[in-house]
Every structure is written in structure tokens, then in C-alpha cells.
Amino acid sequence: MSGTPHARRAVLRAAALVPVAGLGLTACSSGDGKGNRSAPTEPVDLGAADEVAVGASKLYADHNVVVSRIADDEYKAFSTICTHARCPINKLQGSRLICQCHGSQFDAKNGKVLKEPAVAPLEELPVKVAGGKIVAGPGA
């Protein structure tokens, strides 16, 4: 009878881990319709240009774009689709983009990898200011 509590604990531990394993598989899956895993395929209006201060970066998670304002009239835009496993990045700390799937990190000002497992930089997107608004994506 002394083996019964141990077996019960093992079953309970295993049952507790199943949801955690499922979350990990969901984060690495190819998509379930809940997250857009692509960069813009046409120009997108991101809002007022003065919302991004000189030297700062802003994440537009709904469009998978990050915009950095390098100088008063110079902007850089990058896709926020991680080059490691195509996860949409939704965390920006300062100018550091952090992928929640596997921990890759990128510089929002130049797209370069700051921390692996990603090895390829983020895709740069055309960006312009038109009518006081930031427009990014192919054809911008």
C-alpha cells in the first residue's frame, strides 16, 4: 500500500504538465488563425508620424511592423515576424524586440539579431511619411 501515494503523485504531476506542454506546442505551431504570421503585403497606414519620437521605436503588432525614427525625417521599418520560426513578435523593450516563442531578440533600429536562436536579421520594409502619417510595406 505504500506505493499508492507515490503513484498517485506521479499521475497528478503528469496531469499538471499536460496543459503546459500543450501551450508550448501552440506557441510553436504553424498557426491556428489567431495570429498573423506575415509581414504586410501592401502599404499600411500606421498612424501619426509624430507618435514615434526621434531615437525611439514603436511596435505595430496588429500589422507585424516596428518603426524606428532615426532622425527627424528618417524612419526605418521592419517586419516583426521572427526569422527563426515565423512567430509574430509582440514585445518591444526600448529598441529591443523579443520573440516570445524561443527568445530570439532583434534591434528595432536596424533589424539585426541580438540573441539567437534566430540568425537572420528581420526583413526591412519600405517606409515613408505621407500627409503626416507613417506608411510601411511594399509600395510605400
GROMACS .gro file of C-alpha atoms in nm:
model
  140
    1MET     CA    1   0.000   0.000   0.000
    2SER     CA    2   0.299   0.234   0.045
    3GLY     CA    3   0.337   0.259  -0.337
    4THR     CA    4  -0.012   0.401  -0.388
    5PRO     CA    5   0.055   0.764  -0.273
    6HIS     CA    6   0.368   0.778  -0.488
    7ALA     CA    7   0.183   0.651  -0.795
    8ARG     CA    8  -0.099   0.900  -0.729
    9ARG     CA    9   0.152   1.187  -0.706
   10ALA     CA   10   0.314   1.080  -1.032
   11VAL     CA   11  -0.022   1.077  -1.208
   12LEU     CA   12  -0.112   1.419  -1.066
   13ARG     CA   13   0.225   1.564  -1.173
   14ALA     CA   14   0.181   1.428  -1.525
   15ALA     CA   15  -0.171   1.567  -1.544
   16ALA     CA   16  -0.043   1.909  -1.436
   17LEU     CA   17   0.224   1.910  -1.709
   18VAL     CA   18  -0.010   1.825  -1.999
   19PRO     CA   19  -0.154   2.181  -2.029
   20VAL     CA   20   0.196   2.333  -2.011
   21ALA     CA   21   0.320   2.106  -2.291
   22GLY     CA   22   0.015   2.200  -2.496
   23LEU     CA   23   0.094   2.570  -2.458
   24GLY     CA   24   0.447   2.509  -2.581
   25LEU     CA   25   0.321   2.325  -2.887
   26THR     CA   26   0.069   2.600  -2.959
   27ALA     CA   27   0.342   2.867  -2.946
   28CYS     CA   28   0.548   2.672  -3.198
   29SER     CA   29   0.264   2.566  -3.423
   30SER     CA   30   0.226   2.684  -3.779
   31GLY     CA   31  -0.078   2.887  -3.690
   32ASP     CA   32  -0.431   2.844  -3.569
   33GLY     CA   33  -0.588   3.150  -3.722
   34LYS     CA   34  -0.529   3.358  -3.409
   35GLY     CA   35  -0.201   3.517  -3.516
   36ASN     CA   36  -0.099   3.673  -3.843
   37ARG     CA   37   0.239   3.525  -3.935
   38SER     CA   38   0.322   3.752  -4.226
   39ALA     CA   39   0.456   4.097  -4.290
   40PRO     CA   40   0.241   4.347  -4.478
   41THR     CA   41   0.198   4.265  -4.846
   42GLU     CA   42   0.080   4.617  -4.932
   43PRO     CA   43   0.123   4.963  -4.779
   44VAL     CA   44  -0.039   5.002  -4.437
   45ASP     CA   45  -0.122   5.330  -4.262
   46LEU     CA   46   0.031   5.309  -3.914
   47GLY     CA   47  -0.085   5.643  -3.778
   48ALA     CA   48   0.063   5.981  -3.698
   49ALA     CA   49   0.434   6.020  -3.767
   50ASP     CA   50   0.484   6.228  -3.453
   51GLU     CA   51   0.381   5.928  -3.237
   52VAL     CA   52   0.736   5.798  -3.282
   53ALA     CA   53   0.990   6.026  -3.115
   54VAL     CA   54   1.337   6.074  -3.263
   55GLY     CA   55   1.555   5.791  -3.132
   56ALA     CA   56   1.254   5.578  -3.033
   57SER     CA   57   1.079   5.274  -3.176
   58LYS     CA   58   0.713   5.176  -3.186
   59LEU     CA   59   0.566   4.832  -3.235
   60TYR     CA   60   0.253   4.798  -3.450
   61ALA     CA   61   0.166   4.440  -3.352
   62ASP     CA   62  -0.161   4.435  -3.549
   63HIS     CA   63   0.042   4.484  -3.870
   64ASN     CA   64   0.360   4.293  -3.766
   65VAL     CA   65   0.570   4.606  -3.813
   66VAL     CA   66   0.812   4.801  -3.596
   67VAL     CA   67   0.909   5.157  -3.688
   68SER     CA   68   1.212   5.342  -3.554
   69ARG     CA   69   1.268   5.712  -3.601
   70ILE     CA   70   1.638   5.753  -3.667
   71ALA     CA   71   1.635   6.130  -3.726
   72ASP     CA   72   1.369   6.399  -3.761
   73ASP     CA   73   1.292   6.294  -4.117
   74GLU     CA   74   1.436   5.940  -4.128
   75TYR     CA   75   1.236   5.629  -4.039
   76LYS     CA   76   1.321   5.258  -4.059
   77ALA     CA   77   1.060   4.983  -4.064
   78PHE     CA   78   1.099   4.608  -4.019
   79SER     CA   79   0.871   4.309  -4.023
   80THR     CA   80   0.822   4.170  -3.673
   81ILE     CA   81   0.794   3.812  -3.792
   82CYS     CA   82   1.079   3.626  -3.623
   83THR     CA   83   1.322   3.480  -3.873
   84HIS     CA   84   1.372   3.171  -3.658
   85ALA     CA   85   1.025   3.012  -3.650
   86ARG     CA   86   0.798   3.277  -3.808
   87CYS     CA   87   0.636   3.376  -3.477
   88PRO     CA   88   0.490   3.728  -3.467
   89ILE     CA   89   0.690   3.932  -3.216
   90ASN     CA   90   0.474   4.130  -2.978
   91LYS     CA   91   0.720   4.260  -2.720
   92LEU     CA   92   0.933   4.573  -2.753
   93GLN     CA   93   1.159   4.694  -2.472
   94GLY     CA   94   1.326   5.019  -2.572
   95SER     CA   95   1.462   4.926  -2.913
   96ARG     CA   96   1.488   4.552  -2.839
   97LEU     CA   97   1.228   4.321  -2.994
   98ILE     CA   98   1.182   3.996  -2.802
   99CYS     CA   99   1.022   3.689  -2.958
  100GLN     CA  100   0.807   3.506  -2.707
  101CYS     CA  101   0.837   3.171  -2.886
  102HIS     CA  102   1.206   3.091  -2.841
  103GLY     CA  103   1.369   3.406  -2.701
  104SER     CA  104   1.530   3.549  -3.014
  105GLN     CA  105   1.599   3.922  -2.985
  106PHE     CA  106   1.641   4.186  -3.254
  107ASP     CA  107   1.742   4.552  -3.272
  108ALA     CA  108   1.436   4.750  -3.385
  109LYS     CA  109   1.657   5.022  -3.538
  110ASN     CA  110   1.847   4.800  -3.781
  111GLY     CA  111   1.680   4.457  -3.769
  112LYS     CA  112   1.997   4.278  -3.659
  113VAL     CA  113   1.989   3.970  -3.436
  114LEU     CA  114   2.088   4.047  -3.078
  115LYS     CA  115   2.022   3.700  -2.934
  116GLU     CA  116   1.982   3.361  -3.102
  117PRO     CA  117   1.832   3.115  -3.190
  118ALA     CA  118   1.745   3.342  -3.487
  119VAL     CA  119   2.047   3.405  -3.711
  120ALA     CA  120   1.893   3.607  -3.995
  121PRO     CA  121   1.800   3.974  -3.949
  122LEU     CA  122   1.442   4.099  -3.971
  123GLU     CA  123   1.307   4.188  -4.314
  124GLU     CA  124   1.335   4.562  -4.380
  125LEU     CA  125   1.020   4.722  -4.516
  126PRO     CA  126   0.982   5.035  -4.727
  127VAL     CA  127   0.853   5.323  -4.512
  128LYS     CA  128   0.755   5.683  -4.579
  129VAL     CA  129   0.566   5.968  -4.421
  130ALA     CA  130   0.272   6.093  -4.627
  131GLY     CA  131   0.028   6.352  -4.501
  132GLY     CA  132   0.178   6.333  -4.153
  133LYS     CA  133   0.118   5.955  -4.134
  134ILE     CA  134   0.361   5.666  -4.138
  135VAL     CA  135   0.302   5.423  -4.425
  136ALA     CA  136   0.502   5.098  -4.437
  137GLY     CA  137   0.507   4.792  -4.657
  138PRO     CA  138   0.566   4.709  -5.023
  139GLY     CA  139   0.479   5.005  -5.241
  140ALA     CA  140   0.518   5.259  -4.960
   0.00000   0.00000   0.00000
